[in-house]
Coordinates of C-alpha atoms and ligand atoms in Angstrom, one line a residue:
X369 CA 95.4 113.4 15.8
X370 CA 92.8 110.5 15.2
X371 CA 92.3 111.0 10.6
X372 CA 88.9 111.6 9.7
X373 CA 86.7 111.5 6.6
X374 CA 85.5 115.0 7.4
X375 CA 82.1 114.8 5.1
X376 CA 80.3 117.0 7.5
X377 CA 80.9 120.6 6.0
X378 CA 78.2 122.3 6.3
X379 CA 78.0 121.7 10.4
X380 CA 81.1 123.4 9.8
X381 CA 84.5 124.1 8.0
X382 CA 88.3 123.4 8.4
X383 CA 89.8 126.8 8.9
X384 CA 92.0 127.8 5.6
X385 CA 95.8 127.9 6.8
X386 CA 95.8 131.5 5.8
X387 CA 92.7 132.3 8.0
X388 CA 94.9 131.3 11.4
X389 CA 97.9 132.6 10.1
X390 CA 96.2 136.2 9.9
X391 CA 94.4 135.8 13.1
X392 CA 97.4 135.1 15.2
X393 CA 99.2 138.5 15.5
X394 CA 95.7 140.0 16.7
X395 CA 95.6 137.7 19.5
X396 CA 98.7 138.0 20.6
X397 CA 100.5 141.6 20.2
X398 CA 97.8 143.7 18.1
X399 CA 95.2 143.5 21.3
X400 CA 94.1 147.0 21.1
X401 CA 90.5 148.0 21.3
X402 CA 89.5 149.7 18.0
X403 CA 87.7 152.1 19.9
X404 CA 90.1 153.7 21.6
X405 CA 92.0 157.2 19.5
X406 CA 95.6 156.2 19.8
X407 CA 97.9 154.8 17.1
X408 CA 98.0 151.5 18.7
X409 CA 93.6 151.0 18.4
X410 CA 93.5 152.8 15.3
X411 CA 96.4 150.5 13.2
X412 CA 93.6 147.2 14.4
X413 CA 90.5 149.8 13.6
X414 CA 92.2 149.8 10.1
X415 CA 92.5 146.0 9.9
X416 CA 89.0 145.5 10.4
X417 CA 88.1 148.0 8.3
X418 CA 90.5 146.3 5.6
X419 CA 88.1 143.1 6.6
X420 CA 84.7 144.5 6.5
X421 CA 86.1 145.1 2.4
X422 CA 87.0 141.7 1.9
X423 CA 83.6 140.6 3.1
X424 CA 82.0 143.0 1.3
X425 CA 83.4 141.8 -1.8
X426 CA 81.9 138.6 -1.2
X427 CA 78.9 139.5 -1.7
X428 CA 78.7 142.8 -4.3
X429 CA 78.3 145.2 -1.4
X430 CA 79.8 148.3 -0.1
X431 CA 81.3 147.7 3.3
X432 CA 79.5 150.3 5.0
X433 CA 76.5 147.9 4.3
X434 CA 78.4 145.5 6.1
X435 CA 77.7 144.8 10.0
X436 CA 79.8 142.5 11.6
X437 CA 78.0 139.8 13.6
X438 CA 79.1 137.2 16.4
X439 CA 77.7 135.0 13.5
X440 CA 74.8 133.4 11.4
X441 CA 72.5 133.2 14.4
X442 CA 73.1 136.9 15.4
X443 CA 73.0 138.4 11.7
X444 CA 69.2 136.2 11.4
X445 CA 67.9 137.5 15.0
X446 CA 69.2 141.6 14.1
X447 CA 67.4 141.1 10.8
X448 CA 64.6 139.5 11.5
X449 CA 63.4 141.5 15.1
X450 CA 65.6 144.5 14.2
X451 CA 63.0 144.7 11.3
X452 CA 60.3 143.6 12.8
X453 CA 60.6 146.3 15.9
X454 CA 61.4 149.1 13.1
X455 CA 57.9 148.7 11.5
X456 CA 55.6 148.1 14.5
X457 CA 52.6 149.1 12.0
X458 CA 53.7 145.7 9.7
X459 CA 54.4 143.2 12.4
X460 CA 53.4 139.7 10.4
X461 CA 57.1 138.0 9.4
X462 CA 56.8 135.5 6.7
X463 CA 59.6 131.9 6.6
X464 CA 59.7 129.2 4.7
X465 CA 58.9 125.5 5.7
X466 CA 62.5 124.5 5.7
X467 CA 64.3 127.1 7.7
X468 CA 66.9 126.7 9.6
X469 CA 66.2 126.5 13.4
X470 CA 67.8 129.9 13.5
X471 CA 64.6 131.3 12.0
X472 CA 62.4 128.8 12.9
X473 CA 63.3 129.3 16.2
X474 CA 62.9 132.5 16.6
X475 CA 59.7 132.4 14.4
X476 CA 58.2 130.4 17.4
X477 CA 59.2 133.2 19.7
X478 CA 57.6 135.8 17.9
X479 CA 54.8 133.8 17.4
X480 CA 54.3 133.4 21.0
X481 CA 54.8 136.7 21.7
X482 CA 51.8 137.6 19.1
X483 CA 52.9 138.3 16.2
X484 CA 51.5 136.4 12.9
X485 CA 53.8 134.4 11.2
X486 CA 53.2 132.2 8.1
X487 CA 55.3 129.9 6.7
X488 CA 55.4 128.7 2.9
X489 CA 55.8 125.1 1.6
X490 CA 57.8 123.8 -0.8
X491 CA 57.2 120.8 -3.1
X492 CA 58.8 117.0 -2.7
X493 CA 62.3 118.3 -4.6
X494 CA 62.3 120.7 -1.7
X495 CA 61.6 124.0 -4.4
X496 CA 60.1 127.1 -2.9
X497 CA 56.0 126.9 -3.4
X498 CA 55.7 130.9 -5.3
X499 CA 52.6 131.0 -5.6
X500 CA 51.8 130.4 -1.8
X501 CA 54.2 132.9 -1.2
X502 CA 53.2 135.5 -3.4
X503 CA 49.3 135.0 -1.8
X504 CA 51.0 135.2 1.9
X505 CA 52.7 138.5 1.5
X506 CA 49.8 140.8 2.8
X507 CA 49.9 144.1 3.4
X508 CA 50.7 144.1 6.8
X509 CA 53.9 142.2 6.5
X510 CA 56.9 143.4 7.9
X511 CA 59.6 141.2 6.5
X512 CA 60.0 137.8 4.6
X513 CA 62.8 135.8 5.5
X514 CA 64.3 132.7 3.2
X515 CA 67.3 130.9 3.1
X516 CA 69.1 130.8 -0.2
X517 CA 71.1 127.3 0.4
X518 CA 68.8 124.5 2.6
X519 CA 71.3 123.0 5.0
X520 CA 70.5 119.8 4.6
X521 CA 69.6 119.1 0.9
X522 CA 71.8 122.1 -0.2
X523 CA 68.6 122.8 -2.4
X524 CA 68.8 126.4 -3.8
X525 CA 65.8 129.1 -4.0
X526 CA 65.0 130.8 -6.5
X527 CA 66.0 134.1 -5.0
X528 CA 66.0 136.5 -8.0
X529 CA 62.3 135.4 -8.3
X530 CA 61.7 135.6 -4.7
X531 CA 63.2 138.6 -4.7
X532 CA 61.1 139.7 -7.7
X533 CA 58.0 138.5 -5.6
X534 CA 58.8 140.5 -2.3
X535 CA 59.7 143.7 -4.3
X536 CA 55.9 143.5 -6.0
X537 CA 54.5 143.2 -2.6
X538 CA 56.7 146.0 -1.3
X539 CA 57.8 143.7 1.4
X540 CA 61.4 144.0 2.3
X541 CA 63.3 140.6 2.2
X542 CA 65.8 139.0 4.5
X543 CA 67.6 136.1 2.8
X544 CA 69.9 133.4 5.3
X545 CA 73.0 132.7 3.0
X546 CA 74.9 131.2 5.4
X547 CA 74.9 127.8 3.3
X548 CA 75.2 130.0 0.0
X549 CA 78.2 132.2 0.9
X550 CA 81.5 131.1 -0.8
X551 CA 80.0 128.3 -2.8
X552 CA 77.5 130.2 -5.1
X553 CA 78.5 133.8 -6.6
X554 CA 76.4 136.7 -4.7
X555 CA 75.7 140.2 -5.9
X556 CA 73.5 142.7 -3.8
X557 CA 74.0 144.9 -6.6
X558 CA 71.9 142.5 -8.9
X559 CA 69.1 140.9 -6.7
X560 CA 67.1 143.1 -4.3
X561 CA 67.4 141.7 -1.0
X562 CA 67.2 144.3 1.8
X563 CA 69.4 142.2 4.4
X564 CA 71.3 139.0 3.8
X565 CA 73.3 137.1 6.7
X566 CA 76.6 135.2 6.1
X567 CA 78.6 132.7 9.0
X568 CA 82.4 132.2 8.8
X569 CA 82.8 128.9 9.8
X570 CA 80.9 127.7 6.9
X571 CA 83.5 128.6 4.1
X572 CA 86.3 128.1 6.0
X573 CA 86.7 131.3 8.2
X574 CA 86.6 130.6 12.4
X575 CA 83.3 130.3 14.0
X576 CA 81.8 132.7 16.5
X577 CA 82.0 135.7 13.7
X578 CA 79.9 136.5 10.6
X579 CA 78.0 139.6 9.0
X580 CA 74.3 140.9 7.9
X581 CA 74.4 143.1 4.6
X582 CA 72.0 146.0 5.6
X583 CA 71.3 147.8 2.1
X584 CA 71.3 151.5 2.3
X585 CA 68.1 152.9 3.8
X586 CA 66.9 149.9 5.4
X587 CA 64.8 150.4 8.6
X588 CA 66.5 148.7 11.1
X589 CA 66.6 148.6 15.0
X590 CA 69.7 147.2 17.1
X591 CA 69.4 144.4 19.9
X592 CA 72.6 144.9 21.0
X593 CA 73.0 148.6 22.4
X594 CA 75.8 150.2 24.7
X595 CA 79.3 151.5 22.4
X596 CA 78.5 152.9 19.2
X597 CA 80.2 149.9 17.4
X598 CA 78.9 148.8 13.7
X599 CA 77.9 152.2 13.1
X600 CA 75.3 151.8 16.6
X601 CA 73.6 149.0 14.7
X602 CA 76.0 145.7 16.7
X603 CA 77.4 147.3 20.4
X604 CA 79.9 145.6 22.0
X605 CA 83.4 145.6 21.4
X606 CA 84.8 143.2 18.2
X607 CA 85.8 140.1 17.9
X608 CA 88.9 141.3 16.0
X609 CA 90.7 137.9 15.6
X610 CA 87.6 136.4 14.5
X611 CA 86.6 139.6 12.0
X612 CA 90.4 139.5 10.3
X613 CA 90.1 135.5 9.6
X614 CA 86.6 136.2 8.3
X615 CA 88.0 138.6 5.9
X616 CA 90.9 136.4 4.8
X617 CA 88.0 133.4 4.3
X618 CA 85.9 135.8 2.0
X619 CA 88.8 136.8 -0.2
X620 CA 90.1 133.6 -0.5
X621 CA 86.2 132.1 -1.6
X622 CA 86.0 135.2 -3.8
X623 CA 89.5 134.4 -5.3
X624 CA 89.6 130.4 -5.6
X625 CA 86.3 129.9 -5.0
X626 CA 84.8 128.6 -8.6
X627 CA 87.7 126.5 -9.2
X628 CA 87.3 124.6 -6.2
X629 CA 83.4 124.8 -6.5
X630 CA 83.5 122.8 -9.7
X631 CA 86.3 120.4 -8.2
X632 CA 83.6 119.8 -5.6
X633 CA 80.7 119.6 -7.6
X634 CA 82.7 116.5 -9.1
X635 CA 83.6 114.6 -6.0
X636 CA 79.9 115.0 -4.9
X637 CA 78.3 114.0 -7.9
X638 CA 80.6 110.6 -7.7
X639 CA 79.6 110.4 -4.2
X640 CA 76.2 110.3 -4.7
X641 CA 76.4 108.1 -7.9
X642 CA 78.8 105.7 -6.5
X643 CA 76.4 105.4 -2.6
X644 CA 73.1 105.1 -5.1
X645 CA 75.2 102.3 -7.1
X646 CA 76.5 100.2 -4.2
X647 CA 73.0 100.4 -2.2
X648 CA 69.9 99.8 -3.9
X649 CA 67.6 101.0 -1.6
X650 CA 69.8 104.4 -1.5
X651 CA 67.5 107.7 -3.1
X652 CA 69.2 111.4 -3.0
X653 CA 66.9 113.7 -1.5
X654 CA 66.0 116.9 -3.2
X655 CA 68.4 115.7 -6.2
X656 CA 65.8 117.1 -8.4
X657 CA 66.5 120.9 -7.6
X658 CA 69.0 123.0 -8.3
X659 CA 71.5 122.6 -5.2
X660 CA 74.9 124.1 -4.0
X661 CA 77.9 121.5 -5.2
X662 CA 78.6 120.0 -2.1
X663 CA 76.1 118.7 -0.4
X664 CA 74.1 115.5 -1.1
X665 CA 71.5 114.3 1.2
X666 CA 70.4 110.6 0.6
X667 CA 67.6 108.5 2.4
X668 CA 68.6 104.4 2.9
X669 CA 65.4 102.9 3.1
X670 CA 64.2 101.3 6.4
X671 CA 66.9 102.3 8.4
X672 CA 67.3 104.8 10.9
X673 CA 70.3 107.4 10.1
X674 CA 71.7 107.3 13.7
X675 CA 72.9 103.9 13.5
X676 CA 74.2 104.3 9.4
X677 CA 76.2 107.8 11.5
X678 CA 77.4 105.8 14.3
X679 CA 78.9 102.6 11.9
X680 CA 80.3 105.6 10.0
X681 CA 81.9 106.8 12.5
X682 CA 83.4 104.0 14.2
X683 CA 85.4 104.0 10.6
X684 CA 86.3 107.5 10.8
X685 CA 83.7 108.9 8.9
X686 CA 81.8 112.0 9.9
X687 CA 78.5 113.0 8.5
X688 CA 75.1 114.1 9.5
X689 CA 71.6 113.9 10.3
X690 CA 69.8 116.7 8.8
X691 CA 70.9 119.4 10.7
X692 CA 73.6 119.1 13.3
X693 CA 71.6 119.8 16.5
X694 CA 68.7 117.9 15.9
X695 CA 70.6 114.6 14.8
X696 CA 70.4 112.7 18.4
X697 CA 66.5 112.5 17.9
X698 CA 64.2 110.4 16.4
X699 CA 62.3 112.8 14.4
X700 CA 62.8 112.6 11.0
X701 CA 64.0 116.2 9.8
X702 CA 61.4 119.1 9.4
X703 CA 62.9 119.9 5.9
X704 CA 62.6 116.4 4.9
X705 CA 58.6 116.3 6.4
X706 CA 58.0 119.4 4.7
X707 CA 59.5 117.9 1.2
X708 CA 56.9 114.7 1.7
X709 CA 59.5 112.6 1.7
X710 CA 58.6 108.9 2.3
X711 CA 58.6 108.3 6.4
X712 CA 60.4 105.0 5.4
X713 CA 63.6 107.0 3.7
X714 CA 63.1 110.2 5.6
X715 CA 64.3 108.5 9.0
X716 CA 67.3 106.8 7.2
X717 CA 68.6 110.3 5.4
X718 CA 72.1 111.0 6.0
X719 CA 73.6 114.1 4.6
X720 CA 77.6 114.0 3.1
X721 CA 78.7 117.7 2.7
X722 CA 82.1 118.0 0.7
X723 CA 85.1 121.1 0.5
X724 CA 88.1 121.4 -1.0
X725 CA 89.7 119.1 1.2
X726 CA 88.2 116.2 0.4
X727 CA 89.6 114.0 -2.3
X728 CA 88.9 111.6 -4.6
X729 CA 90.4 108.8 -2.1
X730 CA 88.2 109.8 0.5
X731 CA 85.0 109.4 -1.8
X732 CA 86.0 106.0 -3.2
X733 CA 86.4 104.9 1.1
X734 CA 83.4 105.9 1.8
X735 CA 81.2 104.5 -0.7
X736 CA 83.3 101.3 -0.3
X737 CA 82.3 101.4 3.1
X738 CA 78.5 102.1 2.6
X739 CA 77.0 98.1 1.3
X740 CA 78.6 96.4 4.3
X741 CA 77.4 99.5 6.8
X742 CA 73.5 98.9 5.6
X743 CA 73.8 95.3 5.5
X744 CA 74.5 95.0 8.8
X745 CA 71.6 97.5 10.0
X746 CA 69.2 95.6 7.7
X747 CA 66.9 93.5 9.5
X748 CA 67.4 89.8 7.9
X749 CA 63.8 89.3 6.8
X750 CA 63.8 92.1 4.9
X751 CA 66.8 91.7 3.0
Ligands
PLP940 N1 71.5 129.3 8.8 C1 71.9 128.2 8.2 C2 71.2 127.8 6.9 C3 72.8 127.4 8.8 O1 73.2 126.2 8.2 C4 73.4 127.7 10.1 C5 74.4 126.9 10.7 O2 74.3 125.7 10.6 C6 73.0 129.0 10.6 C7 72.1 129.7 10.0 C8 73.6 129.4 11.9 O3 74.9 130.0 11.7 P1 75.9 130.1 13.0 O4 76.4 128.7 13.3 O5 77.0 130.9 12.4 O6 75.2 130.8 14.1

């Protein structure tokens, strides 16, 4: 196989070694539905129930707050519609500026559908705007949904004082921690989210397979109906290869997780520093906030990022454009418009995101490649 500098992590993960190993028996010889009442389904039923714990550790829960998901996308839609179609006499939904397309997405739909929607800014580090959220959260709102980790800055939200903010307005709050979960510590237990949504393949579990915390009592309504699965919340029979890696991921972030968080934290930091260094005209974007450890996001002034991705990867290198399914276009990213960064750096913002399986080699390539790569995708004149 071709080597690559994998700096694209938070498109998605390397599975952990463990995480196949596990998954393995159950697609070969423990193929039983866990559904069906004889010895055979019930020993897998166990297994996944031995998952939804690990999972549930991840995040301070109890794992029958735990449903299991085909992944981030599905855990966002059952929170935000299965909410919305709950409380029919609250239907306004509340995002942020910088969602993912997950929620933004769906946002639209609802939208066009007629429901009113808002969405809060955030200032030019990419920080949630509180008091614009605190004057949005009227009455009639169903549900606010924010992400915790922005995928392509890795700036962090304040949660506990979103949180804080939603609980004074009595509005319940969904949070999308797909970026957060496995690189920051979580604990339902100490902020009061009502629903948080988790992915997989973004700390080293497969993809296809994730969960939505629903805490205790919260008024929910499935999309998905047919078996009673997921306690009638998620029908359809489960991914149970997918669910027993997913567990093995969890316990293995909750386990070596903050070691290998700080490990990160370090490569990134030199990253950035040693990019910012070699080029000049390099700024980080969002570097102000408080972000997750692995994830820098810098602009190269002038340039468009598609050509800095494609010299990149004719060395081997693989990295993003703001978020994986818009990079292609020409649009400079929604999270970077909303942020007010500079048109001039916004279109030439490239986003590195690390895991433990980077190394320090990899880092010092990289920024050795970066002068020669924007040299040669800088106009003359302007050099
Ligand atoms: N939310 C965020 C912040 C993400 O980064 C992603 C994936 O990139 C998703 C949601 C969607 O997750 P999934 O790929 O598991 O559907």
């Amino acid at each position: 196989m071709v080597r690559y500098l994998y700096f694209d992590n938070n498109a998605t993960t390397r599975p952990l070694e463990t995480v196949v190993e596990a998954m393995l028996p159950f697609l070969r010889d423990q193929y039983a539905n866990p559904s069906s009442l004889h010895a055979f389904g019930q020993g897998v039923r166990h297994r996944i129930e031995c998952a939804r714990e690990q999972v549930a550790a991840l995040i301070g829960s109890d794992a029958r707050e735990i449903v299991l998901t085909s992944g981030g996308t599905e855990a966002i839609h059952l929170a935000v519609r299965g909410t919305l179609n709950a409380t029919p006499d609250r239907p306004k939904l509340v995002i942020s500026d910088v969602e993912h397309s997950a929620v933004r997405k769906l946002a639209d739909r609802l939208k066009g559908e007629g429901r009113p929607v808002e969405a809060v800014p955030v200032d030019g580090s990419g920080r949630l705007d509180l008091d614009a959220l605190a004057s949005v959260l009227t009455p009639d709102t169903g549900l606010l949904s924010v992400m915790w980790a922005n995928n392509e800055t890795g700036v962090l939200f304040d949660i506990d004082r979103v949180a804080a903010i939603a609980h004074d307005h009595g509005v319940p709050l969904h949070v999308d921690a797909v970026q957060a979960a496995g690189k920051i510590p979580i604990d339902v237990t100490r902020v009061p989210v009502s629903l948080l949504s988790i992915s997989g393949h973004k700390f080293h579990g497969p993809k296809g397979v994730g969960a939505l915390y629903v805490r205790k009592r919260s008024r929910l309504e499935p999309l998905l109906t047919g078996g009673g699965q997921e306690r009638s919340l998620r029908a359809g029979t489960e991914n149970v290869p997918g669910i027993i890696g997913l567990g093995v991921a969890a316990e293995a972030a909750v386990r070596e997780g903050p070691a290998e968080v700080d490990r990160i934290r370090g490569l990134r930091d030199a990253l950035e520093r040693g990019i910012c260094e070699a080029v000049p005209s390099a700024r980080v974007n969002g570097g102000q906030a408080p972000r997750i450890a692995n994830t820098t996001n810098i602009g190269f002034a002038g340039l468009q990022a598609e050509g800095i991705l494609l010299l990149l990867s004719e060395r081997g290198v693989c990295a993003s454009a703001g978020a994986a399914c818009s990079s292609g276009s020409l649009e400079p990213s929604h999270v970077l418009q909303a942020m007010g960064v500079d048109v001039r750096y916004a279109h030439g913002s490239v986003r590195f995101s690390l895991s433990r399986f980077n190394t320090p080699d990899e880092v010092r390539e990289v920024i050795g490649l970066m002068p020669e790569i924007v040299s040669r995708l800088t106009p003359v004149h302007s050099r």
